[in-house]
Short mmCIF file of C-alpha atoms and ligand atoms in Angstrom, two decimals:
data_model
loop_
_atom_site.label_atom_id
_atom_site.label_comp_id
_atom_site.label_asym_id
_atom_site.label_seq_id
_atom_site.Cartn_x
_atom_site.Cartn_y
_atom_site.Cartn_z
CA MET A 1 -12.27 9.91 5.66
CA ARG A 2 -15.62 11.21 5.48
CA GLU A 3 -15.21 13.00 2.10
CA LEU A 4 -18.43 12.22 0.66
CA ASN A 5 -21.62 14.03 1.30
CA ASN A 6 -23.50 11.20 0.04
CA THR A 7 -23.43 8.93 3.28
CA ASP A 8 -25.94 6.33 1.68
CA TYR A 9 -23.33 4.01 0.54
CA TRP A 10 -22.65 0.24 0.50
CA ILE A 11 -19.62 -1.23 2.45
CA ASP A 12 -17.84 -4.61 1.45
CA THR A 13 -16.52 -5.74 5.04
CA HIS A 14 -14.25 -8.81 3.54
CA CYS A 15 -12.74 -8.45 0.11
CA HIS A 16 -9.10 -9.83 -0.69
CA LEU A 17 -8.27 -7.12 -3.14
CA ASN A 18 -4.48 -7.85 -1.85
CA LEU A 19 -4.37 -11.10 -3.57
CA PRO A 20 -2.58 -11.61 -6.94
CA ASP A 21 -6.09 -12.03 -8.46
CA PHE A 22 -6.44 -8.28 -8.43
CA LEU A 23 -2.91 -6.96 -9.21
CA PRO A 24 -3.80 -6.35 -12.84
CA ASP A 25 -6.73 -4.13 -12.10
CA GLN A 26 -7.04 -3.27 -8.53
CA ALA A 27 -7.90 0.53 -9.43
CA ALA A 28 -10.59 -0.45 -11.86
CA VAL A 29 -12.10 -2.69 -9.52
CA ILE A 30 -12.37 -0.23 -6.67
CA ASP A 31 -13.92 2.28 -9.56
CA ARG A 32 -16.46 -0.15 -10.60
CA ALA A 33 -17.34 -0.78 -6.89
CA ARG A 34 -17.79 3.06 -6.45
CA GLN A 35 -20.07 3.18 -9.44
CA ALA A 36 -22.17 0.41 -7.75
CA ASN A 37 -22.22 2.77 -4.53
CA VAL A 38 -19.87 0.42 -2.62
CA ARG A 39 -17.66 3.23 -1.06
CA ARG A 40 -15.72 1.31 1.52
CA ILE A 41 -13.75 -1.85 1.18
CA ILE A 42 -12.52 -3.81 4.10
CA VAL A 43 -9.48 -5.80 2.88
CA PRO A 44 -8.15 -8.63 5.62
CA GLY A 45 -4.55 -9.79 5.49
CA ILE A 46 -4.07 -13.80 5.40
CA ASP A 47 -0.39 -13.46 6.32
CA PRO A 48 2.07 -10.83 7.19
CA GLU A 49 2.90 -9.99 3.47
CA SER A 50 -0.60 -9.60 2.19
CA SER A 51 -1.33 -7.59 5.59
CA GLU A 52 1.56 -5.33 4.36
CA THR A 53 -0.16 -5.20 1.04
CA ALA A 54 -3.45 -4.25 2.36
CA LYS A 55 -1.98 -1.52 4.31
CA LYS A 56 -0.40 0.14 1.18
CA MET A 57 -3.68 -0.15 -0.53
CA ALA A 58 -5.32 1.54 2.32
CA GLU A 59 -2.75 4.31 2.02
CA ALA A 60 -3.05 4.61 -1.58
CA TYR A 61 -7.07 4.39 -1.76
CA PRO A 62 -9.56 6.46 0.34
CA ALA A 63 -12.19 3.71 -0.16
CA VAL A 64 -9.81 1.05 1.26
CA PHE A 65 -9.57 0.10 5.01
CA PHE A 66 -7.64 -3.03 6.19
CA ALA A 67 -7.31 -5.79 8.90
CA VAL A 68 -4.01 -7.55 9.55
CA GLY A 69 -3.69 -11.41 10.41
CA VAL A 70 -2.73 -14.64 9.49
CA HIS A 71 -5.07 -17.05 8.18
CA PRO A 72 -5.55 -20.75 9.66
CA ASN A 73 -4.43 -22.20 6.58
CA GLU A 74 -1.23 -19.64 6.30
CA SER A 75 -0.39 -20.63 10.10
CA ALA A 76 1.96 -23.62 9.39
CA ASP A 77 5.19 -21.61 10.08
CA TRP A 78 3.62 -19.48 12.73
CA ASP A 79 5.74 -18.52 15.58
CA ASP A 80 5.18 -15.76 18.02
CA SER A 81 7.95 -13.65 16.60
CA ARG A 82 5.50 -12.86 13.58
CA LEU A 83 3.14 -10.90 16.40
CA LYS A 84 5.88 -8.13 16.65
CA ASP A 85 5.33 -7.34 12.74
CA LEU A 86 1.64 -7.89 12.80
CA LYS A 87 1.27 -5.41 15.83
CA ILE A 88 3.17 -2.70 14.07
CA LEU A 89 0.72 -2.84 10.98
CA ALA A 90 -2.16 -3.13 13.34
CA THR A 91 -1.73 0.24 14.98
CA HIS A 92 -1.97 2.16 11.73
CA PRO A 93 -5.19 4.36 11.69
CA LYS A 94 -6.75 2.72 8.81
CA CYS A 95 -6.45 -0.74 10.22
CA VAL A 96 -9.81 -1.75 11.71
CA ALA A 97 -9.31 -5.32 12.88
CA VAL A 98 -7.16 -8.15 13.32
CA GLY A 99 -7.99 -10.67 10.77
CA GLU A 100 -8.66 -12.77 9.02
CA ILE A 101 -7.81 -15.55 11.77
CA GLY A 102 -9.63 -18.62 12.81
CA LEU A 103 -9.69 -22.37 12.34
CA ASP A 104 -10.12 -24.51 9.17
CA PHE A 105 -10.61 -27.96 9.87
CA TYR A 106 -11.92 -28.78 6.17
CA ARG A 107 -8.73 -27.94 4.24
CA GLU A 108 -6.21 -28.65 7.02
CA PHE A 109 -3.38 -27.17 5.14
CA CYS A 110 -2.20 -26.66 8.65
CA PRO A 111 -2.20 -29.14 11.55
CA PRO A 112 -4.78 -28.10 14.10
CA PRO A 113 -2.32 -27.52 16.97
CA GLN A 114 -0.51 -24.92 15.03
CA GLN A 115 -3.94 -23.25 14.03
CA LEU A 116 -4.63 -22.96 17.59
CA ARG A 117 -1.44 -21.43 18.63
CA SER A 118 -1.76 -18.65 15.95
CA LEU A 119 -5.57 -18.08 16.75
CA HIS A 120 -4.75 -17.70 20.54
CA ALA A 121 -1.85 -15.29 19.82
CA GLN A 122 -3.78 -13.23 17.68
CA LEU A 123 -6.98 -13.15 19.70
CA GLU A 124 -4.50 -11.67 22.52
CA LEU A 125 -3.13 -9.13 20.03
CA ALA A 126 -6.60 -7.91 19.25
CA GLU A 127 -7.30 -7.60 23.05
CA GLU A 128 -4.16 -5.90 23.45
CA ILE A 129 -4.64 -3.20 20.66
CA GLY A 130 -8.42 -2.98 21.35
CA LYS A 131 -9.52 -3.96 17.87
CA PRO A 132 -12.15 -6.46 16.91
CA VAL A 133 -11.35 -9.54 15.04
CA ILE A 134 -12.46 -11.19 11.64
CA LEU A 135 -12.89 -14.72 11.85
CA HIS A 136 -12.76 -17.72 9.35
CA CYS A 137 -14.55 -20.69 10.66
CA ARG A 138 -14.80 -23.96 8.39
CA GLN A 139 -15.95 -27.03 9.94
CA ALA A 140 -14.64 -26.00 13.23
CA PHE A 141 -17.43 -24.15 14.97
CA GLU A 142 -17.78 -26.66 18.18
CA VAL A 143 -14.03 -25.86 18.72
CA LEU A 144 -13.66 -21.95 17.76
CA TRP A 145 -16.94 -21.09 19.68
CA PRO A 146 -15.97 -21.73 23.13
CA ILE A 147 -12.61 -20.08 22.62
CA LEU A 148 -14.38 -16.95 21.36
CA GLN A 149 -16.73 -17.03 24.28
CA ASP A 150 -13.70 -17.26 26.92
CA TRP A 151 -12.11 -14.34 25.02
CA HIS A 152 -15.26 -12.35 25.08
CA ARG A 153 -15.88 -13.28 28.83
CA HIS A 154 -12.37 -12.01 29.59
CA HIS A 155 -13.17 -8.39 28.25
CA SER A 156 -16.63 -7.53 26.97
CA LYS A 157 -15.16 -5.38 24.57
CA ASN A 158 -13.77 -8.37 22.64
CA ILE A 159 -16.05 -8.80 19.88
CA GLY A 160 -15.68 -9.74 16.06
CA VAL A 161 -17.32 -11.11 12.98
CA LEU A 162 -17.66 -14.73 11.90
CA HIS A 163 -17.40 -13.89 8.17
CA ALA A 164 -18.89 -16.20 5.48
CA PHE A 165 -21.04 -17.27 8.06
CA GLU A 166 -22.37 -21.02 7.22
CA GLU A 167 -23.43 -22.35 10.41
CA SER A 168 -27.09 -23.21 11.85
CA PRO A 169 -29.74 -20.53 12.31
CA GLU A 170 -29.26 -21.67 16.19
CA ALA A 171 -25.79 -20.94 16.08
CA ALA A 172 -26.37 -17.61 14.43
CA ALA A 173 -28.80 -17.04 17.16
CA GLU A 174 -26.20 -17.78 19.79
CA VAL A 175 -23.30 -15.89 18.47
CA THR A 176 -25.36 -12.70 17.85
CA ALA A 177 -26.78 -12.94 21.44
CA GLN A 178 -23.17 -12.64 22.68
CA GLY A 179 -22.60 -9.55 20.63
CA PHE A 180 -20.76 -11.15 17.64
CA TYR A 181 -21.69 -10.29 14.03
CA VAL A 182 -22.23 -12.57 11.04
CA GLY A 183 -20.80 -11.82 7.52
CA ILE A 184 -23.40 -12.56 4.82
CA GLY A 185 -22.02 -12.90 1.41
CA GLY A 186 -22.40 -14.61 -1.97
CA ALA A 187 -23.22 -18.07 -0.70
CA TYR A 188 -26.58 -16.61 0.51
CA THR A 189 -27.70 -16.24 -3.18
CA TYR A 190 -27.02 -19.93 -4.01
CA LYS A 191 -30.40 -22.13 -4.30
CA LYS A 192 -28.85 -25.16 -2.63
CA LYS A 193 -28.17 -23.20 0.71
CA LYS A 194 -31.36 -23.83 2.41
CA GLN A 195 -29.80 -23.37 5.99
CA LEU A 196 -28.39 -20.21 5.24
CA SER A 197 -31.60 -18.82 4.13
CA GLU A 198 -32.90 -19.80 7.32
CA VAL A 199 -30.09 -17.86 9.15
CA LEU A 200 -30.89 -14.81 6.90
CA LYS A 201 -34.63 -14.96 7.85
CA THR A 202 -34.05 -15.38 11.72
CA VAL A 203 -30.67 -13.45 12.66
CA SER A 204 -30.78 -10.28 14.60
CA SER A 205 -30.82 -7.38 12.00
CA ASP A 206 -28.32 -5.38 14.18
CA LYS A 207 -25.97 -8.09 13.67
CA ILE A 208 -25.62 -8.47 10.05
CA LEU A 209 -22.66 -7.44 8.09
CA LEU A 210 -22.54 -7.63 4.12
CA GLU A 211 -19.31 -8.86 2.34
CA THR A 212 -18.22 -10.41 -1.05
CA ASP A 213 -15.21 -12.25 0.07
CA SER A 214 -13.91 -11.54 -3.33
CA PRO A 215 -12.42 -13.07 -5.45
CA TYR A 216 -14.14 -16.10 -3.85
CA LEU A 217 -17.98 -16.94 -3.52
CA THR A 218 -19.46 -14.90 -6.49
CA PRO A 219 -22.91 -14.31 -6.06
CA THR A 220 -25.72 -15.58 -8.46
CA PRO A 221 -25.92 -15.15 -11.54
CA TYR A 222 -22.12 -14.42 -11.85
CA ARG A 223 -20.99 -17.72 -10.08
CA GLY A 224 -17.94 -19.02 -11.91
CA GLN A 225 -16.42 -15.68 -12.67
CA ARG A 226 -14.01 -13.66 -10.42
CA ASN A 227 -15.92 -11.69 -7.48
CA GLU A 228 -15.91 -8.09 -7.19
CA PRO A 229 -16.90 -5.56 -4.35
CA MET A 230 -19.32 -4.00 -6.86
CA TYR A 231 -21.85 -7.10 -6.54
CA ILE A 232 -22.54 -6.10 -2.80
CA PRO A 233 -25.98 -4.79 -4.03
CA LEU A 234 -26.76 -8.03 -5.60
CA ILE A 235 -26.24 -9.68 -2.02
CA ALA A 236 -28.20 -6.84 -0.51
CA GLU A 237 -31.16 -7.41 -2.90
CA LYS A 238 -31.38 -11.03 -1.69
CA VAL A 239 -31.13 -9.89 1.86
CA ALA A 240 -33.63 -7.22 1.80
CA SER A 241 -36.39 -9.52 0.15
CA THR A 242 -35.95 -12.20 2.49
CA ARG A 243 -36.27 -9.90 5.31
CA ASN A 244 -38.84 -8.06 3.63
CA ILE A 245 -37.37 -4.53 3.93
CA SER A 246 -36.31 -2.09 1.36
CA THR A 247 -32.66 -2.03 0.12
CA GLU A 248 -32.48 1.54 1.58
CA ALA A 249 -33.50 0.46 5.03
CA LEU A 250 -31.03 -2.46 4.85
CA SER A 251 -28.33 -0.03 3.71
CA GLU A 252 -28.73 2.07 6.68
CA ILE A 253 -28.77 -1.02 8.94
CA VAL A 254 -25.58 -2.78 7.75
CA ARG A 255 -23.74 0.71 7.57
CA GLU A 256 -24.52 1.44 11.21
CA ASN A 257 -23.61 -2.22 12.19
CA THR A 258 -20.18 -1.81 10.20
CA PHE A 259 -19.46 1.46 12.08
CA ARG A 260 -20.59 -0.20 15.50
CA LEU A 261 -17.99 -2.86 14.93
CA PHE A 262 -15.12 -1.40 12.86
CA GLY A 263 -15.57 2.41 13.73
CA ASN A 264 -16.56 5.13 11.47
CA LEU A 265 -15.15 4.24 7.79
ZN1 ZN B 301 -11.50 -14.41 3.74
#
């Protein structure tokens, strides 16, 4: 997939281009991203259907890679027979991870025991196929982190990213020390998120990934509108200035981080 001479590009490591929000204009969204030098987009699944859609998009667009998974909020009717379908999708050459999986005790669309069943089964799937995980964690860090530590201890190659990271700087230090990555997105441009700016200042640079989480979490000054991968440079500017490095330097760092976790895109 290295059809570009220009290797100096941004990657959106978490973008829900497979949701109905983007159905009318997905090609235009990818084109606008390319014009903003965002040349790779990782599209996670939230259920088997959206994982299948993500696969089709990856086959249609060179810029798109994908992950397969069942989101905690979509786990209500989880049963282990779903694993078979996910596994077939997950062996696709453009599938870079299992995700988005995790725990959400904020919304609780799905009872926690059911979320846990789906999480454990999909962590095992990731281990079996040797791919990293993309994690959603909402008010559940105290439960999720010990599970991840166990999983990682079992096999040192088991690793992943805590996407839309919203925990404390101490938690960031702990997860990155164990090799996990943190996904930094639009929420870091919001003025009220003081804790996140502390995370940004202190987290280890070789564990930062950039993401939009489109269509959600639109960065300032476009908050309230639909988010798009073309806004990655806005997030990057904020990160670079907080860390006192150039955007060029940041671009290289986050690209290398992305390749280390997901392979060369
Ligand atoms: Zn997401």
